[in-house]
Short mmCIF file of N, CA and C in Angstrom, two decimals:
data_model
loop_
_atom_site.label_atom_id
_atom_site.label_comp_id
_atom_site.label_asym_id
_atom_site.label_seq_id
_atom_site.Cartn_x
_atom_site.Cartn_y
_atom_site.Cartn_z
N UNK G 22 -11.81 8.39 51.05
CA UNK G 22 -11.54 7.32 50.98
C UNK G 22 -11.54 7.07 49.96
N UNK G 23 -12.53 6.72 49.00
CA UNK G 23 -12.94 6.88 46.88
C UNK G 23 -11.81 7.74 46.57
N UNK G 24 -12.00 9.13 46.45
CA UNK G 24 -11.07 9.51 46.16
C UNK G 24 -9.72 9.76 46.45
N UNK G 25 -9.14 9.76 47.73
CA UNK G 25 -7.46 8.46 47.94
C UNK G 25 -7.12 7.57 47.12
N UNK G 26 -7.96 6.58 46.82
CA UNK G 26 -7.78 5.19 45.89
C UNK G 26 -7.61 5.78 44.79
N UNK G 27 -8.64 6.47 44.32
CA UNK G 27 -8.55 7.07 42.93
C UNK G 27 -7.38 7.54 42.76
N UNK G 28 -7.04 8.64 43.55
CA UNK G 28 -5.88 9.24 43.36
C UNK G 28 -4.91 8.34 43.28
N UNK G 29 -4.45 7.45 44.30
CA UNK G 29 -3.41 6.27 44.10
C UNK G 29 -3.44 5.50 42.69
N UNK G 30 -4.57 5.37 42.45
CA UNK G 30 -4.50 4.17 41.01
C UNK G 30 -4.27 5.10 40.28
N UNK G 31 -4.65 6.39 39.98
CA UNK G 31 -3.78 7.34 38.30
C UNK G 31 -2.38 7.73 38.96
N UNK G 32 -1.56 7.66 39.85
CA UNK G 32 -0.54 7.94 40.09
C UNK G 32 -0.33 6.07 39.58
N UNK G 33 -0.53 5.67 39.77
CA UNK G 33 0.50 4.26 39.64
C UNK G 33 0.57 3.61 38.70
N UNK G 34 -0.98 4.01 37.53
CA UNK G 34 -1.66 3.31 36.69
C UNK G 34 -1.07 4.02 35.33
N UNK G 35 0.16 5.51 35.66
CA UNK G 35 0.50 6.26 34.72
C UNK G 35 2.06 6.26 35.23
N UNK G 36 2.47 5.62 36.00
CA UNK G 36 3.97 4.99 36.38
C UNK G 36 4.95 3.84 35.39
N UNK G 37 6.14 4.15 34.91
CA UNK G 37 6.54 3.50 34.07
C UNK G 37 6.32 2.07 34.62
N UNK G 38 6.78 1.87 35.65
CA UNK G 38 6.64 0.28 36.47
C UNK G 38 5.47 -0.79 36.49
N UNK G 39 4.37 0.65 36.39
CA UNK G 39 2.52 -0.44 35.82
C UNK G 39 2.73 -0.19 34.66
N UNK G 40 3.46 0.76 33.45
CA UNK G 40 3.19 -0.08 31.78
C UNK G 40 4.15 -0.66 31.92
N UNK G 41 4.69 -0.97 31.96
CA UNK G 41 5.88 -2.40 31.81
C UNK G 41 4.98 -3.79 32.30
N UNK G 42 4.98 -3.57 33.22
CA UNK G 42 4.22 -4.52 34.14
C UNK G 42 2.57 -4.92 33.04
N UNK G 43 1.51 -4.49 33.37
CA UNK G 43 1.04 -4.46 31.95
C UNK G 43 1.29 -4.88 30.47
N UNK G 44 2.10 -3.67 30.13
CA UNK G 44 2.94 -4.73 28.53
C UNK G 44 2.97 -6.69 28.86
N UNK G 45 3.95 -6.80 30.31
CA UNK G 45 3.99 -7.78 29.75
C UNK G 45 2.90 -9.17 30.05
N UNK G 46 1.99 -8.53 30.45
CA UNK G 46 0.91 -9.26 30.97
C UNK G 46 -0.62 -9.27 29.08
N UNK G 47 0.13 -8.39 28.32
CA UNK G 47 -0.92 -8.89 27.35
C UNK G 47 -0.16 -9.77 26.16
N UNK G 48 -0.22 -10.22 25.14
CA UNK G 48 0.22 -11.09 24.04
C UNK G 48 1.54 -10.03 23.86
N UNK G 49 1.59 -8.97 23.98
CA UNK G 49 2.22 -7.79 23.43
C UNK G 49 2.28 -6.88 21.82
N UNK G 50 2.12 -6.39 21.77
CA UNK G 50 2.25 -5.48 20.30
C UNK G 50 2.97 -6.62 19.25
N UNK G 51 1.39 -5.77 18.09
CA UNK G 51 1.63 -7.05 17.17
C UNK G 51 2.02 -6.14 15.73
N UNK G 52 1.87 -4.74 15.56
CA UNK G 52 1.81 -3.98 14.85
C UNK G 52 3.69 -3.06 14.97
N UNK G 53 4.81 -3.52 13.84
CA UNK G 53 6.45 -2.72 14.26
C UNK G 53 6.11 -1.62 13.81
N UNK G 54 5.36 -0.76 13.20
CA UNK G 54 5.61 0.34 13.01
C UNK G 54 5.25 0.83 11.25
N UNK G 55 5.73 2.09 11.24
CA UNK G 55 5.07 2.66 9.89
C UNK G 55 5.04 1.77 8.97
N UNK G 56 4.33 2.12 8.43
CA UNK G 56 3.04 1.00 7.72
C UNK G 56 4.73 0.15 6.42
N UNK G 57 4.98 1.35 5.18
CA UNK G 57 6.72 0.58 4.82
C UNK G 57 7.42 -0.47 5.51
N UNK G 58 7.77 -0.38 6.53
CA UNK G 58 8.62 -0.84 7.66
C UNK G 58 7.96 -1.77 8.10
N UNK G 59 6.78 -1.72 8.45
CA UNK G 59 6.03 -3.20 9.13
C UNK G 59 5.88 -4.17 7.29
N UNK G 60 5.16 -3.43 6.27
CA UNK G 60 5.54 -4.07 5.34
C UNK G 60 7.09 -5.26 4.62
N UNK G 61 7.85 -4.77 4.85
CA UNK G 61 9.09 -4.74 4.58
C UNK G 61 9.88 -6.20 6.27
N UNK G 62 8.78 -6.08 7.32
CA UNK G 62 9.02 -7.00 8.06
C UNK G 62 8.66 -7.92 8.05
N UNK G 63 7.56 -8.02 7.29
CA UNK G 63 6.47 -9.46 6.90
C UNK G 63 7.47 -9.62 5.81
N UNK G 64 7.41 -9.37 5.07
CA UNK G 64 8.32 -10.11 3.87
C UNK G 64 9.40 -10.60 4.56
N UNK G 65 10.22 -9.51 5.75
CA UNK G 65 11.70 -10.78 5.73
C UNK G 65 11.05 -11.53 6.65
N UNK G 66 10.24 -11.85 7.13
CA UNK G 66 9.68 -12.76 7.94
C UNK G 66 9.30 -13.66 8.02
N UNK G 67 8.28 -13.67 6.64
CA UNK G 67 8.67 -14.93 5.13
C UNK G 67 9.76 -15.39 4.74
N UNK G 68 10.93 -14.56 4.47
CA UNK G 68 11.70 -14.92 3.54
C UNK G 68 12.25 -15.78 5.02
N UNK G 69 12.52 -15.33 6.43
CA UNK G 69 13.31 -16.45 6.83
C UNK G 69 12.71 -17.59 7.50
N UNK G 70 11.50 -17.36 7.07
CA UNK G 70 10.98 -19.51 7.48
C UNK G 70 10.58 -20.10 6.32
N UNK G 71 11.37 -19.62 5.05
CA UNK G 71 11.60 -20.43 4.11
C UNK G 71 13.04 -21.10 4.16
N UNK G 72 13.15 -21.73 3.96
CA UNK G 72 14.63 -22.73 4.11
C UNK G 72 14.89 -22.72 2.07
N UNK G 73 13.82 -23.08 1.83
CA UNK G 73 14.24 -22.69 0.52
C UNK G 73 14.83 -21.12 -0.20
N UNK G 74 14.71 -19.84 0.74
CA UNK G 74 14.91 -18.83 0.35
C UNK G 74 16.35 -18.68 -0.52
N UNK G 75 16.48 -17.87 -1.63
CA UNK G 75 17.23 -18.00 -2.28
C UNK G 75 18.38 -16.95 -2.15
N UNK G 76 19.21 -16.15 -0.84
CA UNK G 76 19.16 -15.32 -0.27
C UNK G 76 19.93 -14.01 -1.54
N UNK G 77 20.69 -15.23 -2.66
CA UNK G 77 21.63 -13.76 -2.98
C UNK G 77 20.67 -13.28 -4.29
N UNK G 78 19.73 -13.57 -4.06
CA UNK G 78 18.33 -12.64 -5.55
C UNK G 78 17.80 -11.62 -4.25
N UNK G 79 17.86 -12.54 -3.29
CA UNK G 79 17.05 -11.20 -2.13
C UNK G 79 17.47 -9.65 -2.16
N UNK G 80 16.09 -8.91 -2.31
CA UNK G 80 16.73 -7.48 -2.80
C UNK G 80 15.51 -6.77 -2.13
N UNK G 81 15.47 -6.26 -1.05
CA UNK G 81 14.61 -5.70 0.11
C UNK G 81 14.73 -4.45 -0.07
N UNK G 82 16.32 -3.46 -0.83
CA UNK G 82 16.01 -2.32 -1.34
C UNK G 82 15.02 -2.34 -2.23
N UNK G 83 14.95 -3.12 -3.03
CA UNK G 83 14.12 -2.73 -4.55
C UNK G 83 12.63 -2.38 -3.65
N UNK G 84 12.00 -3.70 -2.68
CA UNK G 84 10.70 -3.46 -2.21
C UNK G 84 11.28 -2.05 -1.57
N UNK G 85 11.92 -1.97 -0.66
CA UNK G 85 11.77 -0.56 -0.56
C UNK G 85 11.42 0.50 -1.50
N UNK G 86 12.29 0.79 -2.57
CA UNK G 86 12.13 1.24 -3.49
C UNK G 86 10.38 1.94 -3.57
N UNK G 87 10.29 0.41 -3.78
CA UNK G 87 8.99 0.57 -4.32
C UNK G 87 7.93 0.86 -3.59
N UNK G 88 7.75 0.65 -2.56
CA UNK G 88 7.26 0.75 -1.14
C UNK G 88 7.12 2.81 -1.00
N UNK G 89 8.14 3.22 -0.79
CA UNK G 89 8.17 5.01 -1.18
C UNK G 89 7.69 5.23 -2.54
N UNK G 90 7.75 4.84 -3.53
CA UNK G 90 6.18 4.91 -5.20
C UNK G 90 5.42 5.17 -4.15
N UNK G 91 5.05 3.85 -3.79
CA UNK G 91 3.25 4.07 -3.32
C UNK G 91 3.52 4.53 -2.22
N UNK G 92 3.87 4.98 -1.72
CA UNK G 92 4.38 6.22 -0.71
C UNK G 92 3.46 7.78 -1.16
N UNK G 93 4.76 7.76 -2.19
CA UNK G 93 4.68 8.88 -2.62
C UNK G 93 3.19 9.49 -3.67
N UNK G 94 2.61 8.33 -4.72
CA UNK G 94 1.20 7.97 -5.14
C UNK G 94 0.05 8.06 -4.63
N UNK G 95 -0.15 7.99 -3.07
CA UNK G 95 -1.29 8.37 -1.80
C UNK G 95 -0.44 9.71 -1.62
N UNK G 96 0.04 10.05 -0.73
CA UNK G 96 0.47 11.32 -0.13
C UNK G 96 0.61 12.41 -1.59
N UNK G 97 1.60 12.76 -2.52
CA UNK G 97 2.40 13.35 -3.14
C UNK G 97 1.38 13.66 -4.40
N UNK G 98 0.07 13.50 -5.29
CA UNK G 98 -0.43 13.57 -5.91
C UNK G 98 -1.44 13.65 -6.39
N UNK G 99 -2.34 14.88 -7.34
CA UNK G 99 -3.31 14.89 -7.80
C UNK G 99 -4.16 14.18 -8.62
N UNK G 100 -5.38 13.92 -8.45
CA UNK G 100 -6.30 13.01 -9.48
C UNK G 100 -7.64 13.59 -9.87
N UNK G 101 -7.57 13.82 -11.19
CA UNK G 101 -8.68 14.18 -12.02
C UNK G 101 -9.46 13.23 -12.91
N UNK G 102 -10.58 13.49 -12.91
CA UNK G 102 -11.28 12.45 -13.09
C UNK G 102 -12.53 12.98 -14.41
N UNK G 103 -12.59 12.69 -15.97
CA UNK G 103 -13.37 13.02 -16.81
C UNK G 103 -13.69 12.10 -16.72
N UNK G 104 -15.15 12.06 -17.49
CA UNK G 104 -16.19 10.90 -18.23
C UNK G 104 -16.26 11.28 -19.43
N UNK G 105 -16.54 9.95 -20.51
CA UNK G 105 -16.95 10.49 -21.70
C UNK G 105 -17.66 9.06 -21.62
N UNK G 106 -18.95 9.02 -21.89
CA UNK G 106 -20.21 7.53 -21.85
C UNK G 106 -19.72 7.06 -21.01
N UNK G 107 -19.17 5.91 -21.05
CA UNK G 107 -18.80 4.86 -19.84
C UNK G 107 -17.05 4.39 -20.02
N UNK G 108 -16.69 5.45 -20.26
CA UNK G 108 -14.84 5.35 -20.46
C UNK G 108 -14.54 6.49 -19.25
N UNK G 109 -14.10 6.60 -18.18
CA UNK G 109 -13.16 7.38 -17.44
C UNK G 109 -11.82 7.80 -17.73
N UNK G 110 -10.85 8.76 -17.99
CA UNK G 110 -9.98 9.06 -17.48
C UNK G 110 -9.33 9.98 -16.33
N UNK G 111 -8.36 8.72 -15.90
CA UNK G 111 -8.14 9.38 -14.81
C UNK G 111 -6.74 10.27 -14.86
N UNK G 112 -6.58 11.27 -14.99
CA UNK G 112 -4.87 12.32 -14.47
C UNK G 112 -4.96 12.23 -14.25
N UNK G 113 -3.28 12.11 -13.41
CA UNK G 113 -2.68 11.86 -12.32
C UNK G 113 -1.82 13.11 -11.98
N UNK G 114 -1.01 13.67 -11.73
CA UNK G 114 -0.31 14.42 -11.62
C UNK G 114 0.57 14.72 -10.63
N UNK G 115 1.72 14.78 -10.35
CA UNK G 115 2.82 15.39 -9.43
C UNK G 115 3.47 16.08 -9.32
N UNK G 116 4.64 16.39 -8.29
CA UNK G 116 5.94 17.24 -9.08
C UNK G 116 7.12 16.51 -8.39
N UNK G 117 8.69 16.42 -9.12
CA UNK G 117 9.70 15.89 -8.41
C UNK G 117 9.83 14.50 -8.82
N UNK G 118 10.30 13.65 -7.36
CA UNK G 118 9.51 12.39 -7.69
C UNK G 118 8.91 11.34 -7.43
N UNK G 119 7.90 12.22 -7.32
CA UNK G 119 6.71 11.33 -7.22
C UNK G 119 5.87 11.47 -9.11
N UNK G 120 6.67 12.20 -10.39
CA UNK G 120 6.11 12.07 -11.48
C UNK G 120 6.94 10.46 -12.22
N UNK G 121 8.11 10.16 -11.26
CA UNK G 121 8.34 8.64 -11.99
C UNK G 121 7.53 7.97 -11.04
N UNK G 122 7.23 8.05 -9.17
CA UNK G 122 6.19 7.49 -9.04
C UNK G 122 4.85 6.73 -9.84
N UNK G 123 4.55 8.29 -10.45
CA UNK G 123 3.15 7.86 -10.38
C UNK G 123 3.55 6.67 -12.14
N UNK G 124 4.23 7.67 -12.92
CA UNK G 124 4.80 6.38 -14.33
C UNK G 124 4.83 5.14 -14.10
N UNK G 125 5.54 4.91 -12.86
CA UNK G 125 5.80 3.02 -12.81
C UNK G 125 4.75 3.03 -12.14
N UNK G 126 3.62 2.87 -10.93
CA UNK G 126 2.99 2.85 -10.11
C UNK G 126 1.81 1.96 -11.40
N UNK G 127 1.03 3.40 -12.21
CA UNK G 127 -0.06 3.40 -12.72
C UNK G 127 0.18 2.03 -13.87
N UNK G 128 2.09 2.38 -14.89
CA UNK G 128 1.57 1.22 -15.60
C UNK G 128 2.56 0.18 -15.56
N UNK G 129 2.16 -0.30 -14.27
CA UNK G 129 2.19 -1.42 -13.54
C UNK G 129 1.14 -1.63 -13.11
N UNK G 130 0.44 -1.16 -12.59
CA UNK G 130 -1.21 -1.85 -11.75
C UNK G 130 -2.04 -1.73 -13.28
N UNK G 131 -2.33 -1.13 -14.09
CA UNK G 131 -2.90 -0.71 -15.47
C UNK G 131 -3.45 -2.18 -15.75
N UNK G 132 -2.68 -3.46 -16.41
CA UNK G 132 -2.90 -4.58 -16.42
C UNK G 132 -3.40 -5.26 -15.69
N UNK G 133 -2.54 -5.18 -14.28
CA UNK G 133 -3.38 -5.89 -12.83
C UNK G 133 -5.26 -5.89 -12.85
N UNK G 134 -5.08 -4.32 -12.91
CA UNK G 134 -6.61 -3.59 -12.84
C UNK G 134 -7.60 -4.52 -14.15
N UNK G 135 -7.26 -4.14 -14.85
CA UNK G 135 -7.89 -4.92 -16.33
C UNK G 135 -7.93 -6.90 -15.77
N UNK G 136 -7.10 -7.36 -15.28
CA UNK G 136 -7.34 -8.86 -15.06
C UNK G 136 -8.46 -9.03 -13.92
N UNK G 137 -8.24 -8.28 -12.88
CA UNK G 137 -8.74 -8.33 -11.70
C UNK G 137 -10.70 -7.93 -11.95
N UNK G 138 -10.45 -6.97 -13.29
CA UNK G 138 -12.15 -6.39 -12.56
C UNK G 138 -12.92 -6.86 -14.58
N UNK G 139 -11.73 -6.71 -15.58
CA UNK G 139 -12.55 -7.21 -16.73
C UNK G 139 -12.67 -6.07 -17.15
N UNK G 140 -12.04 -5.09 -16.63
CA UNK G 140 -12.16 -4.00 -18.14
C UNK G 140 -11.55 -3.99 -18.48
N UNK G 141 -11.52 -2.65 -20.40
CA UNK G 141 -10.20 -1.91 -20.70
C UNK G 141 -9.85 -1.53 -19.68
N UNK G 142 -8.21 -1.55 -19.63
CA UNK G 142 -8.06 0.36 -19.24
C UNK G 142 -6.45 -0.26 -19.70
N UNK G 143 -5.71 0.89 -19.92
CA UNK G 143 -4.98 1.37 -20.29
C UNK G 143 -4.25 2.81 -20.02
N UNK G 144 -2.77 2.89 -20.54
CA UNK G 144 -2.45 3.63 -19.35
C UNK G 144 -1.28 4.42 -20.03
N UNK G 145 -0.92 6.41 -20.48
CA UNK G 145 0.01 6.37 -20.60
C UNK G 145 0.77 7.44 -19.92
N UNK G 146 1.88 7.40 -20.15
CA UNK G 146 2.65 8.66 -19.22
C UNK G 146 2.27 9.67 -20.28
N UNK G 147 2.84 10.95 -19.12
CA UNK G 147 2.46 12.35 -19.65
C UNK G 147 4.26 13.46 -18.51
N UNK G 148 4.07 14.64 -18.88
CA UNK G 148 5.44 14.90 -18.30
C UNK G 148 5.09 15.27 -16.97
N UNK G 149 4.22 14.90 -16.16
CA UNK G 149 3.90 15.28 -14.86
C UNK G 149 3.19 13.88 -14.36
N UNK G 150 2.94 12.93 -15.06
CA UNK G 150 2.40 11.81 -14.41
C UNK G 150 2.06 11.11 -15.03
N UNK G 151 0.90 10.33 -15.12
CA UNK G 151 -0.06 9.84 -15.80
C UNK G 151 -1.29 9.61 -16.30
N UNK G 152 -1.75 9.28 -17.44
CA UNK G 152 -3.17 8.77 -17.57
C UNK G 152 -3.84 7.16 -17.17
N UNK G 153 -4.50 7.22 -17.21
CA UNK G 153 -5.42 6.34 -15.85
C UNK G 153 -6.94 6.36 -17.63
N UNK G 154 -6.88 4.62 -18.21
CA UNK G 154 -8.19 5.08 -18.94
C UNK G 154 -8.54 3.67 -18.45
N UNK G 155 -10.28 3.28 -18.12
CA UNK G 155 -10.90 2.90 -18.15
C UNK G 155 -12.07 2.70 -18.62
N UNK G 156 -12.37 1.57 -19.72
CA UNK G 156 -13.75 1.78 -20.28
C UNK G 156 -14.17 0.71 -19.49
N UNK G 157 -15.61 1.00 -19.36
CA UNK G 157 -16.58 0.08 -18.53
C UNK G 157 -17.75 -0.31 -19.65
N UNK G 158 -18.66 -1.41 -19.18
CA UNK G 158 -19.28 -1.84 -19.70
C UNK G 158 -20.87 -1.17 -19.59
N UNK G 159 -21.12 -0.39 -18.25
CA UNK G 159 -22.16 -0.14 -17.55
C UNK G 159 -22.15 0.45 -16.87
N UNK G 160 -23.85 1.12 -16.20
CA UNK G 160 -23.56 2.23 -15.79
C UNK G 160 -23.39 1.97 -14.12
N UNK G 161 -23.50 0.92 -13.46
CA UNK G 161 -23.06 0.55 -12.21
C UNK G 161 -21.86 0.40 -11.92
N UNK G 162 -20.80 0.02 -13.23
CA UNK G 162 -19.39 -0.12 -13.73
C UNK G 162 -18.90 1.95 -13.47
N UNK G 163 -19.48 2.14 -14.13
CA UNK G 163 -18.99 3.38 -14.06
C UNK G 163 -19.58 4.30 -12.92
N UNK G 164 -20.75 4.51 -12.20
CA UNK G 164 -20.42 4.63 -10.74
C UNK G 164 -19.55 3.91 -10.03
N UNK G 165 -19.14 2.48 -9.78
CA UNK G 165 -18.02 2.16 -9.15
C UNK G 165 -16.72 2.63 -9.05
N UNK G 166 -16.54 2.50 -10.95
CA UNK G 166 -15.08 3.44 -10.92
C UNK G 166 -14.88 4.95 -10.48
N UNK G 167 -16.22 5.70 -10.58
CA UNK G 167 -15.49 6.41 -10.49
C UNK G 167 -15.81 7.05 -8.48
N UNK G 168 -16.69 6.39 -7.95
CA UNK G 168 -16.40 6.01 -6.74
C UNK G 168 -15.58 6.23 -5.90
N UNK G 169 -14.56 5.03 -7.26
CA UNK G 169 -13.13 4.93 -5.66
C UNK G 169 -12.44 5.84 -6.66
N UNK G 170 -12.58 6.86 -7.42
CA UNK G 170 -11.63 7.47 -7.97
C UNK G 170 -10.10 6.19 -7.32
N UNK G 171 -9.46 7.25 -8.47
CA UNK G 171 -7.99 6.85 -8.70
C UNK G 171 -7.71 5.84 -7.55
N UNK G 172 -7.24 6.94 -6.24
CA UNK G 172 -6.61 5.99 -5.27
C UNK G 172 -7.58 4.48 -4.61
N UNK G 173 -8.62 4.90 -4.43
CA UNK G 173 -9.39 3.43 -4.65
C UNK G 173 -8.87 2.41 -5.81
N UNK G 174 -8.94 2.51 -7.06
CA UNK G 174 -8.56 1.37 -7.68
C UNK G 174 -7.65 1.33 -7.79
N UNK G 175 -6.65 1.72 -7.52
CA UNK G 175 -5.17 1.38 -6.79
C UNK G 175 -4.63 0.12 -5.92
N UNK G 176 -6.05 0.37 -4.77
CA UNK G 176 -6.08 -0.93 -3.81
C UNK G 176 -6.70 -2.32 -4.49
N UNK G 177 -7.41 -2.01 -5.82
CA UNK G 177 -8.26 -3.33 -6.52
C UNK G 177 -7.35 -4.40 -6.74
N UNK G 178 -7.94 -5.35 -6.28
CA UNK G 178 -7.50 -6.74 -6.75
C UNK G 178 -6.41 -7.39 -4.87
N UNK G 179 -6.05 -8.94 -4.87
CA UNK G 179 -5.64 -9.18 -3.68
C UNK G 179 -3.53 -9.83 -4.18
N UNK G 180 -3.43 -8.60 -5.48
CA UNK G 180 -2.24 -9.14 -5.35
C UNK G 180 -0.66 -8.14 -5.00
N UNK G 181 -1.13 -7.19 -3.83
CA UNK G 181 0.19 -6.32 -3.14
C UNK G 181 0.80 -6.93 -2.85
N UNK G 182 0.49 -8.03 -1.83
CA UNK G 182 1.15 -9.17 -0.63
C UNK G 182 2.29 -9.63 -1.64
N UNK G 183 1.79 -10.64 -2.40
CA UNK G 183 2.15 -11.01 -3.94
C UNK G 183 3.77 -10.59 -4.44
N UNK G 184 2.68 -9.58 -4.62
CA UNK G 184 3.83 -8.45 -5.31
C UNK G 184 4.69 -8.39 -4.90
N UNK G 185 4.74 -7.52 -3.71
CA UNK G 185 6.31 -7.74 -2.35
C UNK G 185 7.31 -8.85 -2.03
N UNK G 186 6.20 -9.68 -1.80
CA UNK G 186 7.03 -10.62 -1.90
C UNK G 186 8.10 -11.26 -3.01
N UNK G 187 8.00 -10.97 -4.60
CA UNK G 187 8.55 -11.34 -5.88
C UNK G 187 9.54 -10.35 -5.43
N UNK G 188 9.14 -8.67 -5.88
CA UNK G 188 10.09 -7.46 -5.31
C UNK G 188 11.31 -8.29 -4.44
N UNK G 189 10.86 -8.09 -3.55
CA UNK G 189 11.88 -8.64 -2.16
C UNK G 189 12.55 -9.85 -3.03
N UNK G 190 12.30 -11.17 -3.65
CA UNK G 190 13.00 -11.98 -4.42
C UNK G 190 14.22 -11.80 -5.33
N UNK G 191 14.10 -10.40 -5.74
CA UNK G 191 14.93 -10.30 -6.88
C UNK G 191 14.12 -10.28 -8.34
N UNK G 192 12.33 -10.54 -8.78
CA UNK G 192 11.60 -11.06 -9.52
C UNK G 192 11.35 -9.31 -10.08
N UNK G 193 11.46 -8.83 -11.28
CA UNK G 193 10.70 -7.62 -11.58
C UNK G 193 9.17 -8.19 -12.45
N UNK G 194 7.67 -8.02 -10.98
CA UNK G 194 6.68 -8.41 -11.02
C UNK G 194 6.23 -7.59 -12.47
N UNK G 195 7.00 -5.73 -12.52
CA UNK G 195 6.26 -5.35 -13.76
C UNK G 195 6.65 -5.38 -15.08
N UNK G 196 7.23 -7.16 -15.38
CA UNK G 196 7.36 -7.15 -16.50
C UNK G 196 7.01 -8.26 -16.86
#
């Protein structure tokens, strides 16, 4: 009897009707899909809920371009690290459209990273990307910078969400 009940449950549990019923009983999904789409969706919801939104200035395409840059820098680049005393030089390189993404992202992020951390940060563009230099004042900070590496450093600061809203509103937060 147990085997029959178990088989019946498994057949029903995998049926579309059961899946729909289970879905309707929950609070529903919260993730809207792929991360760039989710970020755009979040910004659109904020804009739609704000009666002060000036729709003539909204530029979701600019936000999408920025999110593409973020994806390219995260997935299509290589970062190498060199240290000299308490200065870290991170050379980030890529090919094709990743080169421009590297240059835009590092140039924009360097001053934000300096503000967030108090480190001396500068960046120079290269033909294949950019070099990010960070000077710190202690061995502990040096270990933090090298431990985080380029990709971890790019996440520092709670400015990303506000930055995305600025871009969508037609502002250029990079200048």
